[in-house]
Coordinates of C-alpha atoms in Angstrom, one line a residue:
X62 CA 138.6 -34.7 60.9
X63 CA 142.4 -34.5 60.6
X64 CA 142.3 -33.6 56.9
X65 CA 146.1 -33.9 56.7
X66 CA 146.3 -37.6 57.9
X67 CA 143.0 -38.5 55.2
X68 CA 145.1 -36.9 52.6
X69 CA 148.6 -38.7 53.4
X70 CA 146.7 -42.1 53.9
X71 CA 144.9 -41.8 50.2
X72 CA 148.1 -40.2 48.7
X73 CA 150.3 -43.3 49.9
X74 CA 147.4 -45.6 49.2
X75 CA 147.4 -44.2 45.3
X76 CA 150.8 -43.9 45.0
X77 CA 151.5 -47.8 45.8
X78 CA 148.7 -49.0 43.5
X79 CA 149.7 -46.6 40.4
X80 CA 151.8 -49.2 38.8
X81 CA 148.7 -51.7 38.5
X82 CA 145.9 -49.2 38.4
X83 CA 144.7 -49.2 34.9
X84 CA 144.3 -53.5 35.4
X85 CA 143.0 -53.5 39.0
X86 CA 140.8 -50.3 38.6
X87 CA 140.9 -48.7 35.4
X88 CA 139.8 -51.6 33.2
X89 CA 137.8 -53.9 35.6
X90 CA 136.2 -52.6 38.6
X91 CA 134.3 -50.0 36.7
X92 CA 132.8 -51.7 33.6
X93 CA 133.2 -50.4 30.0
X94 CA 129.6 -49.0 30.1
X95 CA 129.7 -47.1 33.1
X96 CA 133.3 -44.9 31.7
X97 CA 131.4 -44.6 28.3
X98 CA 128.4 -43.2 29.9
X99 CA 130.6 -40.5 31.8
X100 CA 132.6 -39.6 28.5
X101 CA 129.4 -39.2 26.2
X102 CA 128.1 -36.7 29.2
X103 CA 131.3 -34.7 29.2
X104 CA 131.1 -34.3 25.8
X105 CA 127.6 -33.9 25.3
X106 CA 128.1 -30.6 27.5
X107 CA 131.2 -29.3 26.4
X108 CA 132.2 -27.5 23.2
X109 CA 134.0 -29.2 20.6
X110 CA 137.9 -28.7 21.2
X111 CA 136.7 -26.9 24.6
X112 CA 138.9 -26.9 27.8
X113 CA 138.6 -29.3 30.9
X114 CA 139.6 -30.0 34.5
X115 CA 139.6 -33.5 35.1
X116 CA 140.0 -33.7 38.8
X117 CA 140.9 -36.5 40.6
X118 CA 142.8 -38.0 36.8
X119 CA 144.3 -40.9 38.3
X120 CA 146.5 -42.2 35.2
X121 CA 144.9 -40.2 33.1
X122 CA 142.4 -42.6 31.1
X123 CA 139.4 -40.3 30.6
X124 CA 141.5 -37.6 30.5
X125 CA 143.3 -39.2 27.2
X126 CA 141.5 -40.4 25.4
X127 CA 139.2 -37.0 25.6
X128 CA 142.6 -35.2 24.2
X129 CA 142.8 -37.7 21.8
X130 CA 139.4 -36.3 20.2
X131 CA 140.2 -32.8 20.2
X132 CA 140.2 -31.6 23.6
X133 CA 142.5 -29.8 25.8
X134 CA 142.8 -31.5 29.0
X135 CA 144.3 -30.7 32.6
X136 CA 144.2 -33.2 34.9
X137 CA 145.2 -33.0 38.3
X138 CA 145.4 -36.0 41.6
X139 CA 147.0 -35.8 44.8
X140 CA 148.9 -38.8 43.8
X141 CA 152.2 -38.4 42.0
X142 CA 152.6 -41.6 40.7
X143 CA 149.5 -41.3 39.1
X144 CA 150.3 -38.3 37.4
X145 CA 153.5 -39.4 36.9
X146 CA 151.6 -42.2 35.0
X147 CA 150.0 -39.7 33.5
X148 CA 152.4 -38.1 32.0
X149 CA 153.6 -41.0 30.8
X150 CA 150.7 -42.0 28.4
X151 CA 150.7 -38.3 27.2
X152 CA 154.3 -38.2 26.4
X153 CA 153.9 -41.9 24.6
X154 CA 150.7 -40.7 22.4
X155 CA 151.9 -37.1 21.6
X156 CA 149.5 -35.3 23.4
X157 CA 151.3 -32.9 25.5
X158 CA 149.9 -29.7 23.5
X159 CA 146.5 -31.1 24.8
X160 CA 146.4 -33.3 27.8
X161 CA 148.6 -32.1 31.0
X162 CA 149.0 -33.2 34.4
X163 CA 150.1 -32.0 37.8
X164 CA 149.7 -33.0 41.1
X165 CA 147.2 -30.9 43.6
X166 CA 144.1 -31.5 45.7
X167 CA 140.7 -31.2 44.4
X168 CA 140.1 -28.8 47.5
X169 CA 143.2 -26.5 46.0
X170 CA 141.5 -26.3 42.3
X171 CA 141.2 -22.4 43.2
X172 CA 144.7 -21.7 43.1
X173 CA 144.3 -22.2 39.1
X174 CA 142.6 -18.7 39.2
X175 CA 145.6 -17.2 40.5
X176 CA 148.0 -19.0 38.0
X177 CA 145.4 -17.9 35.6
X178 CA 145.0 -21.4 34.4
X179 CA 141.3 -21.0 34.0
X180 CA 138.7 -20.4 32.7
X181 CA 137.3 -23.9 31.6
X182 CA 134.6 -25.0 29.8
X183 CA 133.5 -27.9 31.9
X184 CA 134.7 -29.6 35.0
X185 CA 134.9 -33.1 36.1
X186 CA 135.7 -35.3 38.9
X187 CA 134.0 -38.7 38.2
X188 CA 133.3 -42.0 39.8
X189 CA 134.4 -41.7 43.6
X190 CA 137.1 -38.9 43.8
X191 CA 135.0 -36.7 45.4
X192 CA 134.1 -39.0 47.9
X193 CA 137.6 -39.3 49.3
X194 CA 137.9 -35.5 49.8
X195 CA 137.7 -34.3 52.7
X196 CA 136.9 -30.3 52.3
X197 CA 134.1 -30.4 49.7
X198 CA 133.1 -27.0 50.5
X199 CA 136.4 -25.5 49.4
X200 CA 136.5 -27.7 46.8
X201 CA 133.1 -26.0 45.2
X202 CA 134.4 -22.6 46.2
X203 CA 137.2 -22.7 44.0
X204 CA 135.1 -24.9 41.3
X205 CA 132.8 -21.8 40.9
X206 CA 135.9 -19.8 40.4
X207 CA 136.8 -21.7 37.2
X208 CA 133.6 -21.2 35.8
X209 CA 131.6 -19.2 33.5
X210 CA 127.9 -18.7 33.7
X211 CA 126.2 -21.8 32.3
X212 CA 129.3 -24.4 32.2
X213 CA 128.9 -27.7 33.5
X214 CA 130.7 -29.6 36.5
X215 CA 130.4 -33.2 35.6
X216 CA 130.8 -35.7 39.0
X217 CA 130.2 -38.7 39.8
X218 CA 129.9 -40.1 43.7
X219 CA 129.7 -43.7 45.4
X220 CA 125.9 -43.4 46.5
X221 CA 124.9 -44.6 50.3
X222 CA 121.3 -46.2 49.0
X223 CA 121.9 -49.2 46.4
X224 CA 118.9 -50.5 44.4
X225 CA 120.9 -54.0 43.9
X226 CA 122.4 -54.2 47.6
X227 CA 118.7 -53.5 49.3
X228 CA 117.0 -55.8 47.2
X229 CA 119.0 -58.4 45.0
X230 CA 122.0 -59.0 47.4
X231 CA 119.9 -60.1 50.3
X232 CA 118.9 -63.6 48.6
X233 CA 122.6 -64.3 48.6
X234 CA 122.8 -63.9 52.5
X235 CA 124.8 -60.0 51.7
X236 CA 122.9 -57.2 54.1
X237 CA 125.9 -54.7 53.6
X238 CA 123.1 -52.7 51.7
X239 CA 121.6 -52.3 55.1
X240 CA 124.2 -51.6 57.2
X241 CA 126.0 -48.8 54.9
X242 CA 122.5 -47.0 55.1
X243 CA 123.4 -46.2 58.9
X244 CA 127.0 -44.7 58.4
X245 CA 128.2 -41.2 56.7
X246 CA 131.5 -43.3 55.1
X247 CA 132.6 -46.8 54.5
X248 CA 136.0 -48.0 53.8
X249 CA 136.5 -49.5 50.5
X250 CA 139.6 -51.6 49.5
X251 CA 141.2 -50.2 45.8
X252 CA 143.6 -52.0 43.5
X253 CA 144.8 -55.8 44.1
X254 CA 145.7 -56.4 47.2
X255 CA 144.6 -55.2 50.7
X256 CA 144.8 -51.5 50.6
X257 CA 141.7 -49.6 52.1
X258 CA 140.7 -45.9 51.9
X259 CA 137.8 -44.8 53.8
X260 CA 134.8 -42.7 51.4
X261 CA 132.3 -40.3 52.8
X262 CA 129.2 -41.3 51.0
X263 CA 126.5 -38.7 49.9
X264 CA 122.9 -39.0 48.3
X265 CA 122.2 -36.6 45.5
X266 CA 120.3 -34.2 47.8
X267 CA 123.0 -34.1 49.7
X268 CA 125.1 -33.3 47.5
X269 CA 122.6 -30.6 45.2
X270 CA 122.3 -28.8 49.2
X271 CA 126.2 -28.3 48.9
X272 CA 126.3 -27.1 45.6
X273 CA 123.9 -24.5 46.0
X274 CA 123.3 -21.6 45.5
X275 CA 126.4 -21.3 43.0
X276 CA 125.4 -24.7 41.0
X277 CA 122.0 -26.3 39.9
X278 CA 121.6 -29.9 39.3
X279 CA 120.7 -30.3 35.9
X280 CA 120.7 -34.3 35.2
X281 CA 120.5 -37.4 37.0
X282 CA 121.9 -40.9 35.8
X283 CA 122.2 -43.8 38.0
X284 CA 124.9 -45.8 37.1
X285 CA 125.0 -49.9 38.4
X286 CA 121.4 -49.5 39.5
X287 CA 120.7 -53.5 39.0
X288 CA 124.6 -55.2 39.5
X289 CA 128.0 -54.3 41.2
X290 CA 130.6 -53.0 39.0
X291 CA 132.1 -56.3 37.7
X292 CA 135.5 -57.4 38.3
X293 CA 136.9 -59.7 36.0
X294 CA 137.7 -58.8 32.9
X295 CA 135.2 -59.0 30.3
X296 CA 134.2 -62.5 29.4
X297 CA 134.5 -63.9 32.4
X298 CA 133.0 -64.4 35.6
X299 CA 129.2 -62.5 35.0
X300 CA 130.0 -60.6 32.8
X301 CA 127.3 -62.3 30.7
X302 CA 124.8 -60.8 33.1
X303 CA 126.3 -57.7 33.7
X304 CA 125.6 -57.2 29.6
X305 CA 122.1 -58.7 29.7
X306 CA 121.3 -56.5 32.2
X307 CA 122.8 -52.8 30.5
X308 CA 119.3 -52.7 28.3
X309 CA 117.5 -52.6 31.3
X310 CA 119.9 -50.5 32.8
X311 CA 119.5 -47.7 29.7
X312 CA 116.0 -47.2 30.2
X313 CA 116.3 -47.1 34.1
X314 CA 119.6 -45.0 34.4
X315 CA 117.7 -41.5 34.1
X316 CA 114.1 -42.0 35.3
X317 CA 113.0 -41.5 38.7
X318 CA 113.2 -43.2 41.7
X319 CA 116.0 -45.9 39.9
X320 CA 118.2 -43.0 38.9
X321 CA 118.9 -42.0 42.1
X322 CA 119.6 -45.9 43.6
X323 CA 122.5 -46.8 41.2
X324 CA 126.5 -47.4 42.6
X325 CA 127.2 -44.6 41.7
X326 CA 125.4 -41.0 40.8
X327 CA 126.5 -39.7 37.7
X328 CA 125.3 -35.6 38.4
X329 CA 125.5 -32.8 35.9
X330 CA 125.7 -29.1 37.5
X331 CA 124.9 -25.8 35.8
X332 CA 127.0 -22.8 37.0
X333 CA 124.6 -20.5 38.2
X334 CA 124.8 -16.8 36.6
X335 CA 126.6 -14.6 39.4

């Protein structure tokens, strides 16, 4: 793989959408509950007021609003108009003592240790980032430098086995289900119009094998185990199902087998003692 050419392609591709990302992406394509369930995880695992990596921050949402609770936040992208973006919201709300942003690869998060940026608390890179990079090895080396024992890395991945594409989608004529199940990536169009970026895909023991031995997988949660990711904005389209559907969701999103069949995986690492 020519990792330069993936990483000009997604850089371009982000750059271009930056201006309409928090509409096209930020607010609709991933639904409400999904970003809540990824915030109350961070949390949940991290110290109050404690520091985070968000990597892969696109505009900064998560990142944000985490600062706005007491956290101190830096979040990097491979985009600059997304941090730009960014930097934007942070300046606007006040929050520069506690959220910044600069642009870098998630595969470069190890030069930190050199800038002595580190340590952090807990690390995340949720809801597809990961799946667009293409030196994940790297990319854990210089996680586990950022770590103490026992912090968390927070990630969440696209998944390659759907519960809702294999068995609901069919009845409406839709077999992509099938077909992803044969290929290592897919390519996946972001923002409004046509753009496309292509996404390796990885099941959680593929990605608990890559981890290892430096991280161990502490929690599961599938997340849009039963319906896609809606895309209108809430109140239309299905959303009305989408809703009646989260209370079967909740009790499905952690146990085994459904956990692991969602969109995406939501995955919670330990840092292994070195």
């Amino acid at each position: 793989m020519d990792y330069e050419a993936q990483y000009e392609h997604v850089r371009s591709v982000y750059d271009r959408i930056a201006p309409q990302y928090d509409e096209a992406v930020g607010q609709h394509a991933v639904s409400r509950r999904a970003k809540q369930l990824a915030l109350h995880v961070i949390k949940d695992v991290t110290p109050n007021g404690g520091r985070l990596l968000d990597v892969g921050c696109y505009t900064g949402i998560e990142a944000i609003l985490l600062a706005e609770q007491g956290y101190r936040v830096l979040g990097v992208d491979l985009s600059p108009e997304m941090v730009h973006k960014a930097q934007e919201k942070a300046r606007r709300r006040r929050l520069e003592n506690r959220a910044s942003f600069r642009v870098m690869r998630a595969a470069d998060i190890g030069l930190l240790v050199t800038e002595k940026t580190g340590p952090f608390d807990t690390v995340y890179s949720v809801f597809g980032t990961l799946n667009l990079e293409p030196d994940l090895p790297r990319f854990k080396n210089g996680l586990a430098s950022l770590l103490g024992d026992s912090s968390r890395f927070v990630c969440g991945l696209l998944n390659p086995t759907v519960m809702y594409e294999l068995l609901m989608a069919p009845l409406f004529g839709k077999f992509h289900g099938y077909r992803k199940l044969r290929k290592q990536e897919v390519v996946t169009r972001v923002g409004l119009g046509d753009d496309t970026v292509k996404a390796s895909l990885y099941s959680v023991d593929d990605v608990q094998t890559l981890m290892a031995p430096e991280f161990q997988l502490e929690r599961i949660l599938g997340v849009h185990i039963l319906y896609p990711p809606p895309r209108g904005s809430q109140g239309h389209g299905r959303w009305w199902l989408a809703r009646a559907l989260d209370e079967v969701e909740l009790r499905l999103q952690s146990r085994f087998p459904f956990r692991n069949f969602g969109f995406f995986s939501l995955l919670v690492f330990r840092r292994a003692a070195a």
